[in-house]
Short mmCIF file of C-alpha atoms in Angstrom, two decimals:
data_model
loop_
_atom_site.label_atom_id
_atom_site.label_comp_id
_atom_site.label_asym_id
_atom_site.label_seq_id
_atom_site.Cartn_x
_atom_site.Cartn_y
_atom_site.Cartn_z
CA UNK A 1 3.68 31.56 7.26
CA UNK A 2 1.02 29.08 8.33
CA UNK A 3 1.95 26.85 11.47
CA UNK A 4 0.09 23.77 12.31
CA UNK A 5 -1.66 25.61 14.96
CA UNK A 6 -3.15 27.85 12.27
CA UNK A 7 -4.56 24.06 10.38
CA UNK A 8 -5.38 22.57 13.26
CA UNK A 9 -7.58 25.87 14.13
CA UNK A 10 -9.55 25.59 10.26
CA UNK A 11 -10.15 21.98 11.10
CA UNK A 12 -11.93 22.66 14.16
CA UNK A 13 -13.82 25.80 12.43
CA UNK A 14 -14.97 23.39 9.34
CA UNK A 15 -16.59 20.88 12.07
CA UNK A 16 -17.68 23.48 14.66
CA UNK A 17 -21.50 23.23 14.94
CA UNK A 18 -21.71 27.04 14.57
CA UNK A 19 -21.48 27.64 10.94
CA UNK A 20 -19.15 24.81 10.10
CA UNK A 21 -19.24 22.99 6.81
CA UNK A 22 -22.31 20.67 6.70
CA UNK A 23 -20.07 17.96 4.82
CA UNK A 24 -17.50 17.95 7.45
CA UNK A 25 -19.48 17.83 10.40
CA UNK A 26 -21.22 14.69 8.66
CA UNK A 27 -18.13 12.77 8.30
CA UNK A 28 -17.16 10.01 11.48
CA UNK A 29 -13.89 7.95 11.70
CA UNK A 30 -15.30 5.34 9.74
CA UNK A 31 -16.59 7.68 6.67
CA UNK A 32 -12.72 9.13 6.51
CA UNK A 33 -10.86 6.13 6.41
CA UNK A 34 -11.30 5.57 3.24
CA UNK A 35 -10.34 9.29 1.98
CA UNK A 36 -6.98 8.38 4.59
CA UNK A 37 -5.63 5.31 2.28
CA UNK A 38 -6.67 6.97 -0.78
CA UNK A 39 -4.25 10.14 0.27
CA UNK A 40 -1.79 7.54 1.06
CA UNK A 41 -1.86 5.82 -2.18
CA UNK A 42 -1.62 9.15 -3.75
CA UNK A 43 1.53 9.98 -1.94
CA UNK A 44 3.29 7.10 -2.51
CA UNK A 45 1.83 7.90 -6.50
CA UNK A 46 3.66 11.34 -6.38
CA UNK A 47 6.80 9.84 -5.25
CA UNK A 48 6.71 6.98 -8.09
CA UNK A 49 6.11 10.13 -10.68
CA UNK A 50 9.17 11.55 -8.97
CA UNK A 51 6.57 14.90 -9.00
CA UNK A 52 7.92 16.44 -6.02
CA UNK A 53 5.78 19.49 -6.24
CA UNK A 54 2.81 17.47 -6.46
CA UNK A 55 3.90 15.52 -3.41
CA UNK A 56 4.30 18.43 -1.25
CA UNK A 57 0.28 18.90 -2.18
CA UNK A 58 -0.22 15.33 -1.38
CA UNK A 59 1.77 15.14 1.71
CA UNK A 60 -0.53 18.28 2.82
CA UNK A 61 -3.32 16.02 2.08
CA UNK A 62 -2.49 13.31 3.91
CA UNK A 63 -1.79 15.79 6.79
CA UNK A 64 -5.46 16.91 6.76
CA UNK A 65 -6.61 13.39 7.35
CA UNK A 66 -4.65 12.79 10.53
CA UNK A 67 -5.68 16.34 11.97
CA UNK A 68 -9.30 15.23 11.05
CA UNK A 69 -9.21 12.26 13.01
CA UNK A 70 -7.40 13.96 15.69
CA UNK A 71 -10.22 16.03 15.81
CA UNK A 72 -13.15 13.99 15.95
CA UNK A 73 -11.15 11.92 19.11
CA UNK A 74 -10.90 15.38 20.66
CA UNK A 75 -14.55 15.63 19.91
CA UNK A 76 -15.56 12.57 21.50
CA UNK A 77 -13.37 12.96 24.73
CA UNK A 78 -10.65 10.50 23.37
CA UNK A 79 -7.62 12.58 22.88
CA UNK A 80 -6.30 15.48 20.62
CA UNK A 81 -3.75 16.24 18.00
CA UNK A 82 -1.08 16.88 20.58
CA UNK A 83 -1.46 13.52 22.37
CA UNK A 84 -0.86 12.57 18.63
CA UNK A 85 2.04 13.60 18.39
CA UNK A 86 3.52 13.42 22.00
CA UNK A 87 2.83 9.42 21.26
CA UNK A 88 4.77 9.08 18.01
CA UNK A 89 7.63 11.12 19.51
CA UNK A 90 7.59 8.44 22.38
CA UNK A 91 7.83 5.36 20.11
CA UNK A 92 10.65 6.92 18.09
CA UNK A 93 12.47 7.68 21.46
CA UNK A 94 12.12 4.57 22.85
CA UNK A 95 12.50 2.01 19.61
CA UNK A 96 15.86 3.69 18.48
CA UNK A 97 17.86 3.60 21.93
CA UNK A 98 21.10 3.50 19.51
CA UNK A 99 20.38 6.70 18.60
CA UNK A 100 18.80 8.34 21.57
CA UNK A 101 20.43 5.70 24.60
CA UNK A 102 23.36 3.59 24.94
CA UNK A 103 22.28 0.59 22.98
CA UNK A 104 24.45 0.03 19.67
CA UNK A 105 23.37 -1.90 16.44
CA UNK A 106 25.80 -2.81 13.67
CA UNK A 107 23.21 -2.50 10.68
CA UNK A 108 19.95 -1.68 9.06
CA UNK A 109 19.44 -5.30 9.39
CA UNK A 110 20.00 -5.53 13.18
CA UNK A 111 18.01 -2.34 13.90
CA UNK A 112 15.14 -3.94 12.04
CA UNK A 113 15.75 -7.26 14.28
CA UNK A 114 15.67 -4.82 17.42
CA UNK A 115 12.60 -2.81 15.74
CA UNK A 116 10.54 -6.20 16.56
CA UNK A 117 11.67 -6.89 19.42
CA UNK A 118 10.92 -4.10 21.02
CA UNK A 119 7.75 -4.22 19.29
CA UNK A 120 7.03 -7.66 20.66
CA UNK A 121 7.74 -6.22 24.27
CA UNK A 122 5.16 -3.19 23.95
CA UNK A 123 2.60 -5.87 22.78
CA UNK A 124 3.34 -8.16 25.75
CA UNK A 125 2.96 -5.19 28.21
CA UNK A 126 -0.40 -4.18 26.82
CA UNK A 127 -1.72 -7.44 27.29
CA UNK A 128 -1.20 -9.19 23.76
CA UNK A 129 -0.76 -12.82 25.07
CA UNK A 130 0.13 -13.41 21.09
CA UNK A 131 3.84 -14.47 21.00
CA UNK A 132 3.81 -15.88 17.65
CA UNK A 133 6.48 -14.97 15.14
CA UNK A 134 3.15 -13.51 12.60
CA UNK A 135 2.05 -11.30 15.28
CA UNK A 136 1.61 -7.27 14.89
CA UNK A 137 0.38 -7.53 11.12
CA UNK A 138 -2.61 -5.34 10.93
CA UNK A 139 -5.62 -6.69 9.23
CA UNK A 140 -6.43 -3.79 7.79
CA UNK A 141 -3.69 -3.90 5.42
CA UNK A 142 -4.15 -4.56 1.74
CA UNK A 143 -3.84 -8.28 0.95
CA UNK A 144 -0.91 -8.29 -0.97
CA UNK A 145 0.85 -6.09 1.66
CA UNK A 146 -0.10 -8.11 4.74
CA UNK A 147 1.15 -10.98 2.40
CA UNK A 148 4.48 -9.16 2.32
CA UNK A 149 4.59 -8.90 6.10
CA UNK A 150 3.71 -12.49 6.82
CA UNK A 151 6.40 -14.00 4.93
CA UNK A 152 8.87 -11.29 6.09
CA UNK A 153 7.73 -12.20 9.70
CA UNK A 154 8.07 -16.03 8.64
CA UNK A 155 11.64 -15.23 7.00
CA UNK A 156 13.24 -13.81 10.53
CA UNK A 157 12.86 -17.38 12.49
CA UNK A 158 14.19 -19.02 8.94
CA UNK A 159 11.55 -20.48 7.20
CA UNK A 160 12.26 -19.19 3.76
CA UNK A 161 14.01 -20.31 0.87
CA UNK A 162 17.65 -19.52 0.00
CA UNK A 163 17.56 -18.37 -3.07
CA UNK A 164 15.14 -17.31 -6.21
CA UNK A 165 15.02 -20.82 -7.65
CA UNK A 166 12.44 -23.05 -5.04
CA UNK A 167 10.42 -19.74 -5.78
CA UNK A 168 9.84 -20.19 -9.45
CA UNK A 169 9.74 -23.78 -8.74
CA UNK A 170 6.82 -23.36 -7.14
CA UNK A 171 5.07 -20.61 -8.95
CA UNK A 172 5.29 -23.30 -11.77
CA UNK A 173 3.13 -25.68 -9.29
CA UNK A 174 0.98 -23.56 -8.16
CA UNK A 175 0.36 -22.04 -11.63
CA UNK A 176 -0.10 -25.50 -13.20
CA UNK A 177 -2.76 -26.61 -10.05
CA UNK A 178 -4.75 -23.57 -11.51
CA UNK A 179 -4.23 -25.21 -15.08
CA UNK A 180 -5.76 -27.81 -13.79
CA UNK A 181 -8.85 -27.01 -11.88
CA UNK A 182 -9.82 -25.31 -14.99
CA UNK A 183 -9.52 -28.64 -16.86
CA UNK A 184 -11.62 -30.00 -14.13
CA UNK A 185 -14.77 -27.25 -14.74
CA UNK A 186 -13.26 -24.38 -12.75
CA UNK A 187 -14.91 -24.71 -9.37
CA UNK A 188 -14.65 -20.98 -8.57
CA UNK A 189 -13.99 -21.78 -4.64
CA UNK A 190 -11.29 -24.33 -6.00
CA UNK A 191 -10.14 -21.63 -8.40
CA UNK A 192 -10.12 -18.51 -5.64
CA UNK A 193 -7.84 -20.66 -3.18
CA UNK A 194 -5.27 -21.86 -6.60
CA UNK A 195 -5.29 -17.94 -7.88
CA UNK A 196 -4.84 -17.50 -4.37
CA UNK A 197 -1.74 -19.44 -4.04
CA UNK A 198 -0.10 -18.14 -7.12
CA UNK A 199 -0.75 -14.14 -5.90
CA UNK A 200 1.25 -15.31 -2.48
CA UNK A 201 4.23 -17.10 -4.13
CA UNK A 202 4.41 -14.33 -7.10
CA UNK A 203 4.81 -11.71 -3.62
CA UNK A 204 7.12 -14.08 -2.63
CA UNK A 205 8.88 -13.84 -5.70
CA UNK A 206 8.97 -10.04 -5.90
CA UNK A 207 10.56 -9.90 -1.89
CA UNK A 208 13.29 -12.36 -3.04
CA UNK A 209 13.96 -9.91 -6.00
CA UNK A 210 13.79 -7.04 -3.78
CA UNK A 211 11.35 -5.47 -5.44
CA UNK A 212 8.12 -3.33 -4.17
CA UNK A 213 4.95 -5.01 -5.12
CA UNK A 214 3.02 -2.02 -4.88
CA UNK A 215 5.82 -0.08 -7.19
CA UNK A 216 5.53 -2.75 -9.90
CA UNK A 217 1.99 -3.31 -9.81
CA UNK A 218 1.59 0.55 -10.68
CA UNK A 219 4.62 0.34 -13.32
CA UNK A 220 2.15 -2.73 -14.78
CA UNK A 221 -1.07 -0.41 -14.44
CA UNK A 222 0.37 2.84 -15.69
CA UNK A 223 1.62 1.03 -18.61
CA UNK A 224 -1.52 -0.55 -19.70
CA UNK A 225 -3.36 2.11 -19.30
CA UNK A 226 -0.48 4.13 -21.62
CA UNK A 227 -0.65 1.35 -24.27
CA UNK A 228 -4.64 1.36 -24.33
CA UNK A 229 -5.18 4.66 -24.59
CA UNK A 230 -3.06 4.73 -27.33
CA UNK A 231 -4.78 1.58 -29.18
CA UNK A 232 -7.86 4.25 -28.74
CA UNK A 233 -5.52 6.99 -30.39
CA UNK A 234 -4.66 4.85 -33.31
CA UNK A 235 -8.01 3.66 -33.95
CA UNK A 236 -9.51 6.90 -33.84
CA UNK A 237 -6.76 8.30 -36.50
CA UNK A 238 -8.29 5.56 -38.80
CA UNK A 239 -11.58 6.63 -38.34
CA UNK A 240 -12.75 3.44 -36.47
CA UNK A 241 -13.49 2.49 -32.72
CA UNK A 242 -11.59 -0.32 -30.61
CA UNK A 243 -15.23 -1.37 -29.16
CA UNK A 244 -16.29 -2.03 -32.44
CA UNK A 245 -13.33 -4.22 -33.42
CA UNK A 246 -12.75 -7.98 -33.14
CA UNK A 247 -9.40 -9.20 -30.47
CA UNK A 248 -7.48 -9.80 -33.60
CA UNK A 249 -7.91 -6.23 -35.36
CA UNK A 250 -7.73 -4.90 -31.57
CA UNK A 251 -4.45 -6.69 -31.00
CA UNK A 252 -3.05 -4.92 -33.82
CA UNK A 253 -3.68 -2.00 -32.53
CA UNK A 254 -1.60 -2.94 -28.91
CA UNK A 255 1.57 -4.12 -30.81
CA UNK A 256 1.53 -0.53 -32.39
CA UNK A 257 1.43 0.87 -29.83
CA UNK A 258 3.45 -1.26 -27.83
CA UNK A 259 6.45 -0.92 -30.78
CA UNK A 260 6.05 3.21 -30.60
CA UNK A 261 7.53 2.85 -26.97
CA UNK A 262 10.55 0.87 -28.50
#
């Protein structure tokens, strides 16, 4: 049976300079990263299908990407796949001393309060002079995640609400201050900063409900995209084409197929 060894040994093949692949000797850190969050999202898609045979594929994807990039840094002099892993074995070691040391946490909610803290230290003794209660979210993050993490980061010192109901409060506000800047001629800078607001509170809404943003935003797509193709279906059985249909006729079509799904 393969062993990483054996993929770590085709990597380095595909970008040696000696009859390598042309495409993969092409490629830089910058030129992968985007292939890297694509096999993420494509993971976390598997899982949501519940497709575990596909996610075995996908996991072996996402694989590939960090032995690329492990391979370019050994490339340039940087460091290589087993530095890679000798690091994340480190971290685990030394941010779950209850497990691995004598320190002893009484739940998932007190490891994840020691998680940070230790965090916080490692940041301090690299240098990062910032001590805020935000610090440590990546930039590089999706927006709606790195909203996520700000407001979970905000929630551990207490500024949160208690409950759901100052959420939909202001949801209401922020969706009505949208309301009006349209009435006012829909300044689009106006209207990016209101839409804005009422992306960050509806996040804010979906933490308080426990729910995964990401998850539920993909529920919303996949269903959509169900219901339209189907509209296309429907329309096509009559002999017609949505595109050449008015919203009314084409609405029709969506509460068909909306009620099949009933």
């Amino acid at each position: 049976m393969p062993t990483t060894n054996d993929l770590l040994a085709i990597m380095a093949r595909l970008r040696s300079r000696d009859g390598g692949c042309p495409w993969d000797l092409e490629q830089t850190f910058e030129t992968i990263a985007p292939y890297t969050i694509e096999e993420a999202y494509e993971v976390a898609d598997a899982i949501d299908r519940k497709d575990y045979a596909h996610l075995r594929d996908e996991l072996g994807d996402l694989l590939l990407q960090v032995v690329f990039h492990a391979r370019m840094a050994e490339e340039a002099g940087h460091f290589a796949f087993a530095d890679v892993v000798d690091a994340i074995c480190d971290k685990m070691l030394r941010r779950h001393p209850h497990v691995f040391g004598d320190a002893r946490v009484d739940s998932a909610q007190a490891q994840t309060a020691s998680w940070e803290a230790l965090k916080a230290k490692e940041r301090a003794a690299a240098g990062d002079a910032d001590d805020s209660a935000l610090a440590g979210v990546p930039r590089g993050m999706p927006e709606w995640q790195r909203a996520l993490k700000l407001q979970q980061k905000a929630a551990r010192v207490g500024f949160d609400w208690p409950d759901v109901g100052p959420v939909f409060d202001k949801l209401h506000e922020e969706i009505e201050e949208v309301r009006a800047e349209f009435a006012a001629g829909a300044d689009p800078a106006r209207l990016a900063d209101e839409i804005g607001d009422v992306l960050f509170v509806c996040v804010n809404l979906a933490r308080h409900a426990q729910v995964d943003v990401s998850q539920a935003l993909r529920h919303a797509n996949a269903k959509f995209e169900r219901r339209f193709r189907r509209m296309e279906s429907l329309a096509a059985q009559d002999g017609t084409r949505l595109a050449a249909l008015g919203l009314d006729a084409q609405d029709a079509y969506w509460a068909r197929a909306k009620a099949e799904e009933r």
